[in-house]
Every structure is written in C-alpha cells, then in structure tokens.
Short mmCIF file of C-alpha atoms in Angstrom, two decimals:
data_model
loop_
_atom_site.label_atom_id
_atom_site.label_comp_id
_atom_site.label_asym_id
_atom_site.label_seq_id
_atom_site.Cartn_x
_atom_site.Cartn_y
_atom_site.Cartn_z
CA UNK A 1411 78.41 52.01 75.78
CA UNK A 1412 80.25 54.20 77.81
CA UNK A 1413 83.42 54.83 74.80
CA UNK A 1414 85.77 55.72 78.19
CA UNK A 1415 86.09 52.40 77.98
CA UNK A 1416 87.09 51.62 74.42
CA UNK A 1417 89.94 52.91 72.15
CA UNK A 1418 89.47 56.26 70.54
CA UNK A 1419 86.29 56.03 68.04
CA UNK A 1420 86.27 57.40 64.57
CA UNK A 1421 83.25 58.18 62.26
CA UNK A 1422 82.42 59.16 59.05
CA UNK A 1423 78.99 61.26 58.06
CA UNK A 1424 79.05 61.49 54.71
CA UNK A 1425 75.16 59.91 52.91
CA UNK A 1426 73.60 61.99 55.72
CA UNK A 1427 71.31 63.78 53.52
CA UNK A 1428 72.00 67.60 53.45
CA UNK A 1429 75.25 67.11 55.31
CA UNK A 1430 79.02 66.84 54.49
CA UNK A 1431 80.56 64.74 52.29
CA UNK A 1432 83.20 62.32 52.59
CA UNK A 1433 85.79 64.96 51.87
CA UNK A 1434 84.62 67.32 53.25
CA UNK A 1435 84.55 65.23 56.71
CA UNK A 1436 87.77 63.62 56.59
CA UNK A 1437 91.26 64.85 56.59
CA UNK A 1438 92.88 64.52 53.35
CA UNK A 1439 94.54 61.58 52.70
CA UNK A 1440 97.39 60.13 50.54
CA UNK A 1441 95.95 56.94 49.46
CA UNK A 1442 95.89 56.05 45.28
CA UNK A 1443 93.31 53.33 46.14
CA UNK A 1444 89.63 53.99 46.03
CA UNK A 1445 88.68 50.64 47.87
CA UNK A 1446 91.36 50.73 50.06
CA UNK A 1447 89.92 54.80 50.76
CA UNK A 1448 86.82 53.56 50.80
CA UNK A 1449 87.47 50.39 53.62
CA UNK A 1450 88.84 53.53 55.95
CA UNK A 1451 85.96 54.95 55.37
CA UNK A 1452 83.81 52.30 56.44
CA UNK A 1453 85.79 51.32 59.32
CA UNK A 1454 85.46 54.75 60.76
CA UNK A 1455 81.68 54.40 61.12
CA UNK A 1456 81.75 51.58 62.35
CA UNK A 1457 83.73 52.10 65.11
CA UNK A 1458 82.19 54.93 66.16
CA UNK A 1459 78.81 52.71 67.04
CA UNK A 1460 80.82 50.00 68.57
CA UNK A 1461 81.02 47.36 65.44
CA UNK A 1462 84.60 46.64 66.21
CA UNK A 1463 85.26 43.19 64.56
CA UNK A 1464 83.91 44.72 61.65
CA UNK A 1465 86.05 47.32 62.05
CA UNK A 1466 89.08 45.62 61.94
CA UNK A 1467 87.84 43.78 58.75
CA UNK A 1468 87.51 46.67 57.00
CA UNK A 1469 90.59 48.51 57.85
CA UNK A 1470 92.39 45.15 57.07
CA UNK A 1471 90.99 45.72 54.13
CA UNK A 1472 92.42 49.17 53.32
CA UNK A 1473 95.75 47.81 54.09
CA UNK A 1474 95.59 44.80 51.98
CA UNK A 1475 94.39 47.20 48.97
CA UNK A 1476 96.84 49.78 49.86
CA UNK A 1477 100.35 48.42 52.03
CA UNK A 1478 101.78 51.77 51.91
CA UNK A 1479 98.17 52.97 53.41
CA UNK A 1480 99.71 55.42 55.87
CA UNK A 1481 96.83 56.21 57.39
CA UNK A 1482 94.91 52.95 57.39
CA UNK A 1483 98.60 52.33 60.53
CA UNK A 1484 97.98 55.24 62.24
CA UNK A 1485 93.83 54.53 62.85
CA UNK A 1486 94.60 51.24 63.25
CA UNK A 1487 97.26 51.44 65.59
CA UNK A 1488 95.42 54.11 67.96
CA UNK A 1489 91.83 52.88 67.62
CA UNK A 1490 91.47 48.29 67.19
CA UNK A 1491 94.94 47.43 67.22
CA UNK A 1492 96.04 45.55 70.86
CA UNK A 1493 98.90 46.99 72.50
CA UNK A 1494 100.77 43.56 71.31
CA UNK A 1495 100.43 44.48 67.69
CA UNK A 1496 100.64 48.21 68.08
CA UNK A 1497 104.66 48.80 67.91
CA UNK A 1498 105.25 46.68 64.52
CA UNK A 1499 102.28 48.44 63.39
CA UNK A 1500 104.46 51.14 64.28
CA UNK A 1501 107.43 50.14 62.39
CA UNK A 1502 105.48 49.92 59.33
CA UNK A 1503 103.99 52.85 59.17
CA UNK A 1504 107.05 54.85 60.44
CA UNK A 1505 108.75 53.39 57.16
CA UNK A 1506 106.67 54.47 54.75
CA UNK A 1507 108.00 57.30 52.72
CA UNK A 1508 107.01 60.51 53.12
CA UNK A 1509 107.25 62.57 49.39
CA UNK A 1510 103.11 62.78 49.35
CA UNK A 1511 102.08 62.68 52.90
CA UNK A 1512 99.69 65.37 52.63
CA UNK A 1513 99.55 68.02 55.82
CA UNK A 1514 98.11 65.82 58.03
CA UNK A 1515 99.50 62.96 57.21
CA UNK A 1516 102.80 64.97 58.44
CA UNK A 1517 101.50 65.72 61.57
CA UNK A 1518 100.15 61.87 61.92
CA UNK A 1519 103.94 60.74 61.35
CA UNK A 1520 105.11 63.23 63.96
CA UNK A 1521 102.98 61.62 67.03
CA UNK A 1522 103.42 58.25 65.41
CA UNK A 1523 107.09 58.73 66.15
CA UNK A 1524 106.99 59.75 69.68
CA UNK A 1525 105.14 56.72 70.06
CA UNK A 1526 107.53 55.15 69.60
CA UNK A 1527 109.80 56.62 71.57
CA UNK A 1528 107.07 56.41 74.84
CA UNK A 1529 103.99 54.02 74.52
CA UNK A 1530 102.56 56.66 76.59
CA UNK A 1531 103.02 60.28 74.58
CA UNK A 1532 100.43 62.83 75.20
CA UNK A 1533 98.70 63.63 72.00
CA UNK A 1534 97.89 67.31 72.12
CA UNK A 1535 100.62 68.69 69.95
CA UNK A 1536 98.89 66.10 67.80
CA UNK A 1537 95.81 67.29 67.69
CA UNK A 1538 96.11 71.08 68.42
CA UNK A 1539 98.40 71.30 64.55
CA UNK A 1540 95.52 69.49 63.04
CA UNK A 1541 92.63 71.39 64.24
CA UNK A 1542 95.02 74.39 63.57
CA UNK A 1543 96.32 73.36 59.56
CA UNK A 1544 92.30 72.67 59.63
CA UNK A 1545 90.19 74.53 61.62
CA UNK A 1546 86.69 74.17 59.16
CA UNK A 1547 86.95 70.19 59.10
CA UNK A 1548 84.77 68.07 61.57
CA UNK A 1549 87.38 65.19 62.07
CA UNK A 1550 90.37 67.22 63.02
CA UNK A 1551 88.12 68.27 66.06
CA UNK A 1552 86.72 64.35 66.30
CA UNK A 1553 90.30 63.22 66.69
CA UNK A 1554 90.99 66.13 69.25
CA UNK A 1555 87.58 65.79 71.41
CA UNK A 1556 88.63 61.79 71.43
CA UNK A 1557 92.10 61.86 72.64
CA UNK A 1558 91.25 64.91 75.51
CA UNK A 1559 88.44 62.49 76.16
CA UNK A 1560 90.48 59.16 76.72
CA UNK A 1561 93.49 59.87 76.13
CA UNK A 1562 94.75 62.94 78.45
CA UNK A 1563 91.48 62.62 80.53
CA UNK A 1564 90.81 65.84 79.83
CA UNK A 1565 87.02 66.50 79.77
CA UNK A 1566 86.86 70.39 79.54
CA UNK A 1567 88.96 70.60 76.11
CA UNK A 1568 87.23 67.49 74.92
CA UNK A 1569 83.74 68.83 76.00
CA UNK A 1570 84.36 71.87 73.84
CA UNK A 1571 86.02 70.11 70.94
CA UNK A 1572 83.43 68.16 70.89
CA UNK A 1573 80.92 70.99 71.25
CA UNK A 1574 82.69 73.19 67.93
CA UNK A 1575 82.20 70.12 65.94
CA UNK A 1576 78.50 69.90 66.91
CA UNK A 1577 78.88 73.54 65.19
CA UNK A 1578 80.88 71.47 62.19
CA UNK A 1579 78.93 68.70 61.33
CA UNK A 1580 75.33 68.90 63.28
CA UNK A 1581 74.02 65.86 62.26
CA UNK A 1582 76.94 63.37 62.71
CA UNK A 1583 75.23 61.36 65.44
CA UNK A 1584 78.42 59.71 67.25
CA UNK A 1585 79.37 63.50 68.38
CA UNK A 1586 75.95 63.46 70.18
CA UNK A 1587 76.76 59.99 72.05
CA UNK A 1588 80.14 61.72 73.52
CA UNK A 1589 78.75 64.61 74.28
CA UNK A 1590 75.23 62.59 76.34
CA UNK A 1591 78.53 61.08 78.74
CA UNK A 1592 80.45 64.43 78.89
CA UNK A 1593 77.25 65.75 80.18
CA UNK A 1594 76.73 62.75 82.45
CA UNK A 1595 80.66 63.38 83.94
CA UNK A 1596 79.12 66.83 84.49
CA UNK A 1597 75.74 65.70 86.35
CA UNK A 1598 73.88 68.09 83.61
CA UNK A 1599 71.49 65.24 83.25
CA UNK A 1600 68.59 66.97 81.40
CA UNK A 1601 71.13 67.55 78.40
CA UNK A 1602 72.41 64.54 78.85
CA UNK A 1603 69.41 62.59 78.52
CA UNK A 1604 69.08 64.93 75.07
CA UNK A 1605 71.90 64.78 73.58
CA UNK A 1606 71.07 60.82 74.12
CA UNK A 1607 67.88 60.84 72.41
CA UNK A 1608 69.27 63.03 69.87
CA UNK A 1609 72.32 60.31 68.91
CA UNK A 1610 69.18 57.60 68.81
CA UNK A 1611 67.20 59.92 66.07
CA UNK A 1612 70.14 60.50 63.33
CA UNK A 1613 71.48 56.87 64.76
CA UNK A 1614 67.94 54.34 64.52
CA UNK A 1615 69.66 51.64 63.76
CA UNK A 1616 72.44 52.23 65.54
CA UNK A 1617 72.67 49.63 68.42
CA UNK A 1618 75.19 51.54 70.18
CA UNK A 1619 72.44 54.69 70.82
CA UNK A 1620 70.41 52.52 72.40
CA UNK A 1621 72.85 50.66 74.86
CA UNK A 1622 74.36 53.93 76.17
CA UNK A 1623 70.29 55.64 76.81
CA UNK A 1624 69.45 52.44 78.63
CA UNK A 1625 73.44 52.93 80.30
CA UNK A 1626 72.17 56.43 81.12
CA UNK A 1627 68.59 55.40 82.12
CA UNK A 1628 70.58 52.95 84.65
CA UNK A 1629 71.99 55.56 86.22
CA UNK A 1630 69.21 57.65 87.18
CA UNK A 1631 67.44 54.13 88.35
CA UNK A 1632 64.93 54.00 85.81
CA UNK A 1633 65.77 50.73 85.66
CA UNK A 1634 62.41 49.40 83.60
CA UNK A 1635 63.47 52.19 80.92
CA UNK A 1636 66.96 51.00 81.59
CA UNK A 1637 65.70 47.54 80.36
CA UNK A 1638 63.87 48.41 77.87
CA UNK A 1639 66.32 51.12 75.94
CA UNK A 1640 69.33 47.93 77.04
CA UNK A 1641 66.93 45.30 75.00
CA UNK A 1642 66.57 47.13 71.86
CA UNK A 1643 70.41 47.01 71.98
CA UNK A 1644 70.16 43.45 72.67
CA UNK A 1645 68.37 43.26 69.12
CA UNK A 1646 70.97 45.21 66.74
CA UNK A 1647 73.49 42.53 68.38
CA UNK A 1648 74.94 45.14 70.86
CA UNK A 1649 77.09 42.20 72.78
CA UNK A 1650 76.34 41.88 76.62
CA UNK A 1651 73.09 44.07 75.75
CA UNK A 1652 70.90 41.74 77.01
CA UNK A 1653 73.02 41.10 80.50
CA UNK A 1654 72.41 44.64 81.76
CA UNK A 1655 68.65 44.36 80.31
CA UNK A 1656 69.32 41.41 83.15
CA UNK A 1657 71.09 43.72 85.95
CA UNK A 1658 68.48 46.28 84.74
CA UNK A 1659 65.18 43.67 85.71
CA UNK A 1660 67.57 43.06 89.63
CA UNK A 1661 68.15 46.12 89.85
CA UNK A 1662 64.11 47.76 90.57
CA UNK A 1663 63.85 44.47 92.98
CA UNK A 1664 66.59 44.74 94.78
CA UNK A 1665 68.26 41.15 94.17
CA UNK A 1666 70.82 40.30 92.03
CA UNK A 1667 70.50 38.68 88.82
CA UNK A 1668 71.33 35.10 89.45
CA UNK A 1669 68.68 34.85 92.02
CA UNK A 1670 65.70 32.87 90.65
CA UNK A 1671 63.02 31.77 92.69
CA UNK A 1672 60.73 28.57 92.26
CA UNK A 1673 57.68 30.95 90.43
CA UNK A 1674 60.26 32.77 87.88
CA UNK A 1675 61.29 29.41 87.37
CA UNK A 1676 57.87 28.00 86.58
CA UNK A 1677 57.40 30.65 84.21
CA UNK A 1678 60.73 30.23 82.14
CA UNK A 1679 59.79 26.46 81.25
CA UNK A 1680 56.55 28.26 80.47
CA UNK A 1681 57.49 30.29 77.92
CA UNK A 1682 59.87 27.58 76.16
CA UNK A 1683 57.81 25.59 76.01
CA UNK A 1684 55.30 26.82 75.16
CA UNK A 1685 56.69 28.94 72.27
CA UNK A 1686 57.97 25.87 71.45
CA UNK A 1687 55.60 24.26 70.41
CA UNK A 1688 53.72 27.50 68.76
CA UNK A 1689 56.49 28.00 66.24
CA UNK A 1690 58.99 25.00 66.21
CA UNK A 1691 55.83 22.40 66.10
CA UNK A 1692 53.38 24.62 64.70
CA UNK A 1693 50.90 24.18 66.81
CA UNK A 1694 48.90 27.21 66.39
CA UNK A 1695 46.13 26.11 69.14
CA UNK A 1696 48.85 26.95 71.75
CA UNK A 1697 47.42 30.08 71.53
CA UNK A 1698 44.78 29.77 74.07
CA UNK A 1699 43.51 30.47 77.61
CA UNK A 1700 45.63 28.40 79.32
CA UNK A 1701 49.08 29.19 78.58
CA UNK A 1702 47.78 32.76 77.89
CA UNK A 1703 46.07 35.61 79.71
CA UNK A 1704 42.56 36.89 77.89
CA UNK A 1705 43.70 40.43 77.73
CA UNK A 1706 46.93 39.58 76.55
CA UNK A 1707 49.18 42.63 75.17
CA UNK A 1708 51.55 42.37 71.80
CA UNK A 1709 52.62 45.69 72.68
CA UNK A 1710 53.41 47.13 68.53
CA UNK A 1711 55.17 50.01 67.10
CA UNK A 1712 52.48 51.15 65.53
CA UNK A 1713 49.04 49.74 66.35
CA UNK A 1714 48.76 46.79 69.90
CA UNK A 1715 48.16 43.70 69.29
CA UNK A 1716 44.94 42.73 71.37
CA UNK A 1717 42.99 39.18 73.13
CA UNK A 1718 43.92 35.88 71.82
CA UNK A 1719 41.97 35.67 68.62
CA UNK A 1720 43.50 38.54 67.66
CA UNK A 1721 47.59 37.80 68.62
CA UNK A 1722 46.70 33.56 67.01
CA UNK A 1723 46.32 35.67 64.03
CA UNK A 1724 49.03 37.67 64.04
CA UNK A 1725 51.21 34.46 65.03
CA UNK A 1726 49.78 32.45 61.84
CA UNK A 1727 51.41 34.42 60.12
CA UNK A 1728 54.72 33.17 60.96
CA UNK A 1729 53.43 29.33 60.92
CA UNK A 1730 51.95 29.25 57.63
CA UNK A 1731 54.97 31.58 56.24
CA UNK A 1732 57.21 29.90 57.06
CA UNK A 1733 58.90 26.00 56.57
CA UNK A 1734 62.10 24.23 58.06
CA UNK A 1735 61.74 26.76 60.88
CA UNK A 1736 64.08 27.04 63.86
CA UNK A 1737 63.30 28.76 66.58
CA UNK A 1738 65.35 28.98 69.97
CA UNK A 1739 65.24 30.88 73.00
CA UNK A 1740 69.30 31.63 73.42
CA UNK A 1741 68.20 32.70 76.59
CA UNK A 1742 65.67 34.51 79.22
CA UNK A 1743 65.88 36.35 82.75
CA UNK A 1744 63.52 37.97 84.62
CA UNK A 1745 62.41 38.83 88.38
CA UNK A 1746 59.13 38.02 89.34
CA UNK A 1747 56.40 38.54 86.69
CA UNK A 1748 58.89 40.98 84.64
CA UNK A 1749 60.66 37.83 82.03
CA UNK A 1750 63.89 38.98 79.32
CA UNK A 1751 63.96 37.13 76.33
CA UNK A 1752 66.96 36.63 73.71
CA UNK A 1753 65.25 34.92 71.08
CA UNK A 1754 66.54 33.71 67.05
CA UNK A 1755 64.74 32.84 64.45
CA UNK A 1756 65.76 31.06 61.16
CA UNK A 1757 63.24 29.78 58.71
CA UNK A 1758 62.46 29.90 54.22
CA UNK A 1759 60.05 32.56 54.11
CA UNK A 1760 57.43 29.84 51.57
CA UNK A 1761 54.10 30.80 52.02
CA UNK A 1762 51.83 33.77 52.76
CA UNK A 1763 53.39 36.55 55.11
CA UNK A 1764 51.05 39.15 56.23
CA UNK A 1765 50.59 39.44 52.22
CA UNK A 1766 53.16 39.16 50.74
CA UNK A 1767 54.08 36.31 48.67
CA UNK A 1768 56.37 32.98 49.05
CA UNK A 1769 59.34 34.88 47.77
CA UNK A 1770 61.85 31.13 49.07
CA UNK A 1771 64.00 33.77 50.73
CA UNK A 1772 65.47 32.47 54.17
CA UNK A 1773 65.21 34.51 56.57
CA UNK A 1774 67.85 35.12 59.87
CA UNK A 1775 67.12 37.21 63.22
CA UNK A 1776 67.32 37.35 66.23
CA UNK A 1777 65.43 39.52 68.83
CA UNK A 1778 64.98 40.42 71.92
CA UNK A 1779 60.86 40.69 73.61
CA UNK A 1780 60.18 41.56 77.42
CA UNK A 1781 57.36 39.48 78.68
CA UNK A 1782 54.56 40.11 81.67
CA UNK A 1783 53.63 37.41 83.46
CA UNK A 1784 50.33 37.22 85.44
CA UNK A 1785 49.07 33.98 87.43
CA UNK A 1786 51.32 31.37 85.32
CA UNK A 1787 50.21 33.20 81.78
CA UNK A 1788 51.84 35.50 79.12
CA UNK A 1789 50.13 38.40 79.76
CA UNK A 1790 52.23 40.81 77.58
CA UNK A 1791 54.93 40.88 75.01
CA UNK A 1792 56.97 43.38 73.55
CA UNK A 1793 59.18 42.52 70.97
CA UNK A 1794 62.50 44.29 69.64
CA UNK A 1795 63.71 43.53 66.17
CA UNK A 1796 65.42 44.38 63.23
CA UNK A 1797 62.27 44.92 61.45
CA UNK A 1798 64.25 46.13 58.17
CA UNK A 1799 67.03 43.76 58.23
CA UNK A 1800 63.70 41.16 58.36
CA UNK A 1801 62.55 42.46 55.26
CA UNK A 1802 66.04 42.90 53.40
CA UNK A 1803 65.81 39.42 54.27
CA UNK A 1804 62.58 38.62 52.67
CA UNK A 1805 63.23 40.89 49.36
CA UNK A 1806 61.24 43.46 50.09
CA UNK A 1807 63.52 45.95 50.69
CA UNK A 1808 67.43 45.98 49.11
CA UNK A 1809 70.36 44.99 51.74
CA UNK A 1810 72.60 47.54 51.35
CA UNK A 1811 76.00 45.35 51.20
CA UNK A 1812 74.51 43.98 47.67
CA UNK A 1813 75.68 47.81 45.86
CA UNK A 1814 80.01 46.82 48.24
CA UNK A 1815 79.39 43.56 46.62
CA UNK A 1816 79.36 45.14 42.48
CA UNK A 1817 82.55 46.38 43.90
CA UNK A 1818 84.17 44.59 45.52
CA UNK A 1819 83.48 42.86 42.11
CA UNK A 1820 84.67 44.77 39.54
CA UNK A 1821 88.08 45.62 42.13
CA UNK A 1822 88.22 41.64 41.58
CA UNK A 1823 88.70 41.56 37.87
CA UNK A 1824 90.12 45.16 37.75
CA UNK A 1825 92.69 43.05 39.20
CA UNK A 1826 92.76 39.98 37.19
CA UNK A 1827 91.59 37.93 40.36
CA UNK A 1828 88.41 36.11 38.31
CA UNK A 1829 88.51 33.33 41.30
CA UNK A 1830 87.66 36.31 43.24
CA UNK A 1831 84.79 37.44 40.50
CA UNK A 1832 83.38 33.60 40.03
CA UNK A 1833 83.23 33.41 43.70
CA UNK A 1834 80.59 35.96 44.39
CA UNK A 1835 78.66 34.51 41.26
CA UNK A 1836 75.70 32.13 42.68
CA UNK A 1837 76.39 28.51 41.86
CA UNK A 1838 73.09 28.74 39.53
CA UNK A 1839 73.58 32.30 38.00
CA UNK A 1840 71.51 33.49 35.25
CA UNK A 1841 74.34 36.02 33.22
CA UNK A 1842 73.21 37.55 29.29
CA UNK A 1843 75.49 39.24 27.72
CA UNK A 1844 73.85 42.29 25.45
CA UNK A 1845 71.42 40.95 23.02
CA UNK A 1846 73.38 41.65 19.36
CA UNK A 1847 76.63 41.10 21.59
CA UNK A 1848 79.05 38.34 20.03
CA UNK A 1849 78.74 36.37 23.62
CA UNK A 1850 75.03 36.46 23.64
CA UNK A 1851 75.37 33.32 21.96
CA UNK A 1852 75.50 31.00 24.66
CA UNK A 1853 73.08 33.35 26.32
CA UNK A 1854 71.86 32.35 29.57
CA UNK A 1855 75.36 31.54 30.50
CA UNK A 1856 74.02 29.39 34.27
CA UNK A 1857 76.81 28.89 36.75
CA UNK A 1858 80.20 30.88 37.50
CA UNK A 1859 82.47 27.73 35.25
CA UNK A 1860 79.31 28.53 32.04
CA UNK A 1861 80.90 32.81 32.75
CA UNK A 1862 84.02 31.49 32.97
CA UNK A 1863 84.33 29.50 29.29
CA UNK A 1864 81.96 31.47 27.47
CA UNK A 1865 82.82 34.80 28.37
CA UNK A 1866 85.80 35.57 30.69
CA UNK A 1867 88.17 33.05 28.48
CA UNK A 1868 86.54 34.60 25.60
CA UNK A 1869 87.33 38.11 26.29
CA UNK A 1870 90.64 37.15 27.72
CA UNK A 1871 91.60 35.29 24.01
CA UNK A 1872 90.11 37.66 21.13
CA UNK A 1873 92.09 41.00 23.43
CA UNK A 1874 94.82 42.39 23.89
CA UNK A 1875 93.57 44.13 27.35
CA UNK A 1876 89.71 44.75 28.05
CA UNK A 1877 89.53 47.00 31.25
CA UNK A 1878 86.50 48.70 32.91
CA UNK A 1879 86.72 52.76 33.92
CA UNK A 1880 84.04 55.19 34.81
CA UNK A 1881 82.65 52.73 37.46
CA UNK A 1882 79.76 54.11 39.07
CA UNK A 1883 77.32 51.81 41.60
CA UNK A 1884 74.24 52.35 41.80
CA UNK A 1885 71.30 50.22 44.73
CA UNK A 1886 68.59 50.15 43.20
CA UNK A 1887 65.30 47.86 44.55
CA UNK A 1888 64.69 44.40 45.20
CA UNK A 1889 68.53 43.73 45.51
CA UNK A 1890 69.35 45.09 42.57
CA UNK A 1891 72.43 47.14 41.43
CA UNK A 1892 72.81 49.03 38.21
CA UNK A 1893 76.54 50.10 37.71
CA UNK A 1894 77.57 51.83 34.20
CA UNK A 1895 80.57 52.08 33.33
CA UNK A 1896 82.80 52.51 29.97
CA UNK A 1897 84.74 49.25 28.18
CA UNK A 1898 88.47 50.21 27.48
CA UNK A 1899 90.28 47.57 25.51
CA UNK A 1900 92.05 46.81 22.22
CA UNK A 1901 90.98 43.52 19.65
CA UNK A 1902 93.87 41.51 19.23
CA UNK A 1903 92.87 40.51 15.71
CA UNK A 1904 92.89 43.68 14.51
CA UNK A 1905 94.58 46.15 17.04
CA UNK A 1906 90.97 48.54 17.25
CA UNK A 1907 90.67 49.89 19.48
CA UNK A 1908 87.29 50.55 21.79
CA UNK A 1909 85.77 52.56 23.97
CA UNK A 1910 82.10 51.68 24.78
CA UNK A 1911 79.65 53.29 26.73
CA UNK A 1912 77.97 50.33 28.80
CA UNK A 1913 75.64 49.13 32.02
CA UNK A 1914 75.29 45.96 33.94
CA UNK A 1915 72.51 44.79 36.54
CA UNK A 1916 72.77 43.08 39.01
CA UNK A 1917 70.62 40.83 40.86
CA UNK A 1918 71.74 39.61 44.61
CA UNK A 1919 70.51 37.00 46.55
CA UNK A 1920 71.79 36.36 50.68
CA UNK A 1921 75.24 37.11 49.62
CA UNK A 1922 75.93 36.35 45.46
CA UNK A 1923 74.78 37.00 42.41
CA UNK A 1924 72.17 35.61 41.13
CA UNK A 1925 71.43 37.31 37.87
CA UNK A 1926 73.76 39.41 35.29
CA UNK A 1927 72.23 41.38 32.49
CA UNK A 1928 74.56 42.84 30.39
CA UNK A 1929 73.73 46.15 28.54
CA UNK A 1930 76.54 48.15 26.06
CA UNK A 1931 76.31 50.04 22.72
CA UNK A 1932 76.99 46.23 20.51
CA UNK A 1933 76.91 48.50 17.10
CA UNK A 1934 80.79 49.89 18.04
CA UNK A 1935 81.34 46.18 19.11
CA UNK A 1936 80.41 44.53 15.75
CA UNK A 1937 82.04 47.49 13.76
CA UNK A 1938 85.23 47.73 15.67
CA UNK A 1939 85.34 43.63 15.20
CA UNK A 1940 84.80 43.71 11.22
CA UNK A 1941 86.87 46.16 10.26
CA UNK A 1942 89.53 44.27 8.92
#
C-alpha cells in the first residue's frame, strides 16, 4: 500500500535476529510502566505494516497503563487519531508535567505546542532536532523520512533520511517499503522492485509487503503478477486487496471489474456449487472429470499436486480431518477463464489430517485462490493462505500471542485486578499448585471459581501482601509459556517474609489458559510458615 494515503507510520525492529534491541532502536522515553512501553512498541510495529485498527488498540492500552505517557499521546496524534480527536489529545499531552521528560520528548512537546497554535504546522524543526540529538538512533530518522515524505512533501529529503536509516538498521523491513515508493516516484523501477523484494524477504508474513508489490506490478503493466501479489495480500488479511486483484485482472482484459458475461457467470456458479458439495457436504467424489480437467494442477509452495486422483487424495484430508465444517466463498470474480476466489474455512480437527492426529482444535482461516478454467472445468488452482496461522490453530506451532496473554495476567495480578485474571482462564482450566505447597491440597482446581476460592482467596487471607517480581515470560512449543519469577510476600500469622524462586508453566488454547502448573521452593514456604 502506498503510504501517501495514510498518516505517518512508525515501526519497531527489535526481535529481528542479530539486529537491534528496542533500546537501540527507539528514542528514549520517560514512562515507568513496562506494559505501556510494550504496547507503544507493538502499536508501532502494527501501524508500520498498515494494521491500523490493532495499532490503535495497543496505543489505547499504553495510555490506560500510564495516563501520563506523553509519547503515547504524541504518537496517537500523528499516526492514529482522527482530526476530531487531535485537539483534545494535544491538550491532554501538553497538560502532562514535562519534568522528567527525555530530550526527545521535550523536542516533541515543542512540536505539539506548534500544532496547537496551527494544525498545519510543519515538523521540520522537530525532525532536525531529533536527528541532531540522536544521530545514531534509527527512530529519529524514521520520524524524519516519514514527515518529509508525507507531511512536507519533500521527496529528496525523505529519500536521504530513509537511506541513512538503512545504514543504521539495514534489516528494518518497512523502510524498504517506503524506499520502494520513493524509487517509483523517481522513475527508478529496478531499484523500486529490489526494495519491495527486500521488504517481502524481511517481513514474509506481513500483508502490506505483498500489497506493495502488487501495486508495483500494476503500475508497470504486469497484471498477472499484480493479481498474484494482491491475492497473497488478501489471504493475509489486507483490506481491499481482493478488489485490487480483480482490478488487475480487469485491466489485463481491457474491461472494467464490473463487466461479466454468460461464460464467466457459469464458471463462477460452477466453482461455488462444486466446492460447496466437496467441503460442506463431504462429497469427495465430486472431484471427477466432469467438474475438473483431467490434468488439474494445484500449485504448491514446494510441490504441485497433479491429476484428479492426487487432487482428490489431497482434499480427502480436509473432508475426513475436520468436522462441523463451514466453507464459504466470501467473494469470487474474474475475467474470461481466470477467477479469484476469496474463501473462509472453519471446522474442528477431529480426524487424521496429513498424518496429524486429531487435536480437537477449532480452526478459522481465510484465503485466496487463483483459478484457471478450461471448457467450463477447473483446470488450475493456486491457494494463498496463512500457513503459520493454520499450524498455530492446529497446535503444531505456538501462537505468538500466548506470551502476551500471560504477561497481561501477571500485570492484572500485580494491579489487584483478579477479575481480569479469572477472565483469561478457560471454564475448565486445570490448575495445579506445586507438590508440597500447602495450597496443593485441592489439586487439581478445575475452573476459575475453584482457583479463586482455593488459591487466590487463601493467599489473600494468609498474607499481608503477596507480590510477584522479576517476572520473565518465555514462549515455548505446544502453545505453552514458561515464566520464571520470585514471590515477595509476608505471612500474617508470624510476620515472616518470603523471597522464593518460582516457575509457572501455562498452556493456552484458543486464547484461554487451559492448564497451569506451579513450581516453587516449597521447603522455604513450609519453613517460614512453621516459624512462631
């Protein structure tokens, strides 16, 4: 997507192998809330890849965690807020006591004061000051090139700052996206293509990377490639990408996307009917020479599936591997014998699926299929879907959101927000305290209410305070998360203080905790409780 149609986009790069830490990449900020800082950085990552809705949710979380988080407001004002929201947010930001602000925040504050006086104020002075104060910090150049390109409309300055940023953070994916568009504006098409290819290589799971490449090919008249990349963007959830794929197909044939003919309508109806019978009704025999070309090809990432028999065997895995299946064609369009199908597949994994035994997990996936018809039959298909998400839903890969869920549970516990902790637990959660721990007498605790009464209520009754500290959350395989931490507590009965090492193993399914296992220095707990 061309970022000229958006507000400024900001990004994070820590976590990329061998590159930078968050501290190296971001300008220094004054918030004392780790959760606010984490949400700010997540918002930056999401918005850089044009996932603006989730980005706004994260920045709202940051401001909820720290209502005096100045940079959270500054970010929202320039990136995510509507024009109607901006004046009120500027007032809130400027009302925060600047004592303790970092130099970067003080520079940004002066710019917000200018915006309060003049909503059209240019940020040139601010970005120059940031670069002067932080010449080795990539985020300073990010602010500079985005403002130069999309606020000041100074392509040369934007190009210069973006190139400088690549020397500090060469594996920072979104800067290559912007460079691709800068090269296109300069009519440097070979360099533009190379930049977009770099973006895809560094961020292969981001829909915007494929959307940008689709736009590149569309502008250069390669409509087949454009439709392909827009399809890949659509299958990763990019809004409007499916319609852009239709536009590319229409441009190739020289017709508008709204024009149809009888043959096209027959092809569309044939596809809808056949796949409804195969997937929803389980009629695998519909994969036959009457509905598919005898030399049907399904293009795969590593190996193609060729011929009706092999094609039928492939889809047999979906028919027998899932129950309670719903397959819907969300949209389908095309020109001539070429079709683009946007679909959604939902079901429960209750049978063998390509050798993977039933897990009972629910899956909900969307994807795009590029199709070629021949003589009214399906002759070629190429699916684009988020295979990583599919594997996560099946439980073959751990969901990256699991660690975030566990961290939020700890944050809520630290804030005394037990309802939020309980809300994160599955209705049938299996909770086990460490063997030898006094609270293990009720093992296993089944369900949130049992955990509340058997664990949390007893902790509150027995301790003057019970805190968690030095928490480190580590995602594991099989949708498990391991946390190491220490208990900082004081017993009411004898006044003994506890400083005990502990570990928690969490198991997550469908965004809920289904199992918890505690490991703790039970000897220390017993000795402290026994003292008079």
